[in-house]
Amino acid sequence: MAAPDTQSTSPAYGASVDSNISPANATTVCTWDGKQELDDETWKPLASYAYQGPAELTTGPGPIDRDILHMVRRLSVEEKIGQMTQIQVGLIIDCNGELNETAVEYWLDKWKVGSFLESPGNHNGRYSWYSPQKFAEFTDKVQEIALRRGSKIPVIWGLDSVRGANYVKGATIFPAGIATAATFDPQFAFDAGRIAAKDSRAAGTHWAFAPVLDLAVNKLWSRTYENFGEGPYLSSQMARLSIQGFQGNYKQDRSRVAACLKHFIGYGYPFDGSDRGNRHIAPHELLEYYVPPFKAAIDAGSATAMESYGVVNGEAVMLSHYYLEQLLRRQLGFEGMLVTDWGEINSQANMYFTAKDVKQATRMALQQTSVDMSMVADDDSFGQATTELIKDGTISESRLDKSVARILQLKKDLGLFDHPFADKRLASTVGSQQDVEAARNTAREAITLLKNDRQVLPLKRSEKVLFVGPTLNSTRYMGGGWNVHWQGPSDADGDGVYQGFGDTVLQGIKSITGAAPEYLPGVDIDGNATIDIDRVVEAAKLADKVVVGLGEHTYAENLGNIGQLLLPEKQLELVSTIAEQAKKPVVVVLVQGRPRGLGSVVQQADAIVNAYLPGAYGGLPIAEILYGKTNPSGRLPVTYPATEAQASSTIWQPSYMDYSPQWPFGFGLGYSKITYSNVTVSHAQLRLNQPVTVKVALTNHGPFAQKESVQLYSRQQYRAGYAPDLYRLRKFAKVMLNVNETKTVEFVVEAEELAFWDRRLRKRVEPAPVTLTINPYTAKDVSAVVQLEADPHYVLDEADY
């Protein structure tokens, strides 16, 4: 989803909205200068609270209840169209940054809208970051008006709570999806979803546009950090627990929200790396790699789904019968409510040129797909176009009935007919220390040690360490995009916008060492210029070691487009200058949303730590990793390219292709020596319905206790007619090992898991020897071979196209 300032255009169909509601604005005396203020609401969060865990869950969407069907029949056509319409909050905010109640009444009376989205803080609201109390006052007032005006049906409010309730002041901002995946522990995806849900409901919102399940294939892509990496299996496991976290028993538990799997489908492989770029993905490859995370989310009960921006193989996803009806609904069995992404029906006419005008785009969307709600966002064009299409008989009212039934059923499931307002009691849990620790624990297990020559890490408290670089003294750079604002806090916001709900690496260092660290900025975050470099070099010469924080400015979607992976020149130059002139050990900490190129820094740095985007509370975990209070256990959930040409390299690319990245998928070091031995397989043959058990022993030789990610991959030695994967992650487990402790890990592998989709869209197994490898491309690489036996003509599943 995107904010309107860069994505919206003037309505391509019908009258502009502003002219319709101008009488309401005309009565407002504008006294505000437009400069957003800090929300001064304060509260003392509870230290801890009780909640439902993953085992206490119900199913997701299902058949429509009889009372909902009766309700649909009673609605007028206008009311049905209104339920299918979602507009952004900026259309109901006046020139003083306050709720424009007259505008709310207009949208409810004139267009009968059934849904609002977004945060006032993103759309010229008075406060930059709304507390749960003030956010709830805003949403409750809209709800109050909705219950007495228009259709008198509660509205459902959607919010991009993609990493915690990141638009609610004080809500714990978690590490980005890519960092959560780096933990190789899906429990952390559950934690982030559960806490995001609770804090979103505290603000009076009911629907999270999350989790993001696109595969991060092209690493140039600006949304790489939002996803769970490039691995279909890893992403699927994270998706399943994330949905359970967001939703839980959402039909009864009013601290949960409706989740929204997005963006269906293929969004993460833009051909040129730009956001919304065309994707060239063969249908059988789409089923093989890109569909599994969405299938896992659907099986976990996701209540809603969002279609993807742009086109796949030149076909607009928004208008595609195949993608949104045949694949999503029929083959994958999705029964929930389907929403468009921001203005995506209109974009068919004014961006992609896949429709003559908005009316034609609306007609095709309603006729060819099962979309239920238009996130039209900025105007009344969907209402106007759909009304005309109904009047001229192009679209039947029964088509509307199907969508409205799913929308109203969702509202019922979320309890909006009985409890439409925010639960004020939840506000006391927002920012709970329990939540903060959950976020920090995620970061602790996500941060990935990529290099550690001569054991330069961990640092010792007795050492004199110089800290340099813009990311070490910033909360907002650790947060990235979708953090307070769509694009993250602005330069004007700075770190002050957090009002203490966060930390920095320097603060983390001080909490560990007991002393304020010596710090110099060295370079600006955009890498335009070094800062007082002579002073940096002189200070480095006097230090025992130097820690340099590099990374990216905050960004989201198209504003994060880049032309090359290489970090800005001056950032890299800072490391080179220190290494060459000070001649002291250099540790580089990367705070970044995608694997940026490092150039000569890979050789010049003695240690490299990838912190991803660890969230607003990532400072202490980074400090703990640096000083050895936490032993790093994160593993790369993406391939880290060594060259620009490798931007789309993956661990599952065809095995005949060169795979020589800077660091492979699944890679990561710790401070202890772990060895693997005694790999055994229970049977020499692997057949359908006859799984094998793989066992491997691992030993921690010290000197520290270590959490270890054990990853099992398959590599088929040949596959008749189709290039086999290089390596395919099939199972993983994370285990804790004390010093000198040995544990045996078991995995069950089924032949069905090694089936593949062919170009005739049949899922089948080709017999061949298969190498089962633990942790390939590492010193811990151990393998065993089984013979995969199956009738290659036997079809396990098939799809239409």
Tab-separated table of N, CA and C in Angstrom, residues 57 345 461 617 679 787 800:
chain	number	residue	atom	x	y	z
A	57	LEU	N	-6.361	-21.588	18.826
A	57	LEU	CA	-6.796	-20.923	17.612
A	57	LEU	C	-8.053	-21.553	17.040
A	345	ILE	N	-7.440	-0.130	-9.099
A	345	ILE	CA	-8.381	-0.156	-10.229
A	345	ILE	C	-8.159	1.075	-11.099
A	461	ARG	N	35.080	-5.073	27.240
A	461	ARG	CA	34.803	-3.809	27.925
A	461	ARG	C	36.084	-3.053	28.248
A	617	TYR	N	13.706	-0.738	18.807
A	617	TYR	CA	14.420	-1.199	19.998
A	617	TYR	C	15.610	-2.078	19.619
A	679	VAL	N	25.503	-38.122	10.166
A	679	VAL	CA	24.270	-37.972	9.407
A	679	VAL	C	23.766	-39.357	9.004
A	787	GLN	N	17.696	-42.478	-2.701
A	787	GLN	CA	17.170	-42.667	-4.044
A	787	GLN	C	15.686	-42.322	-4.030
A	800	ASP	N	-5.216	-25.526	-13.732
A	800	ASP	CA	-5.609	-25.020	-15.044
A	800	ASP	C	-4.952	-23.677	-15.271
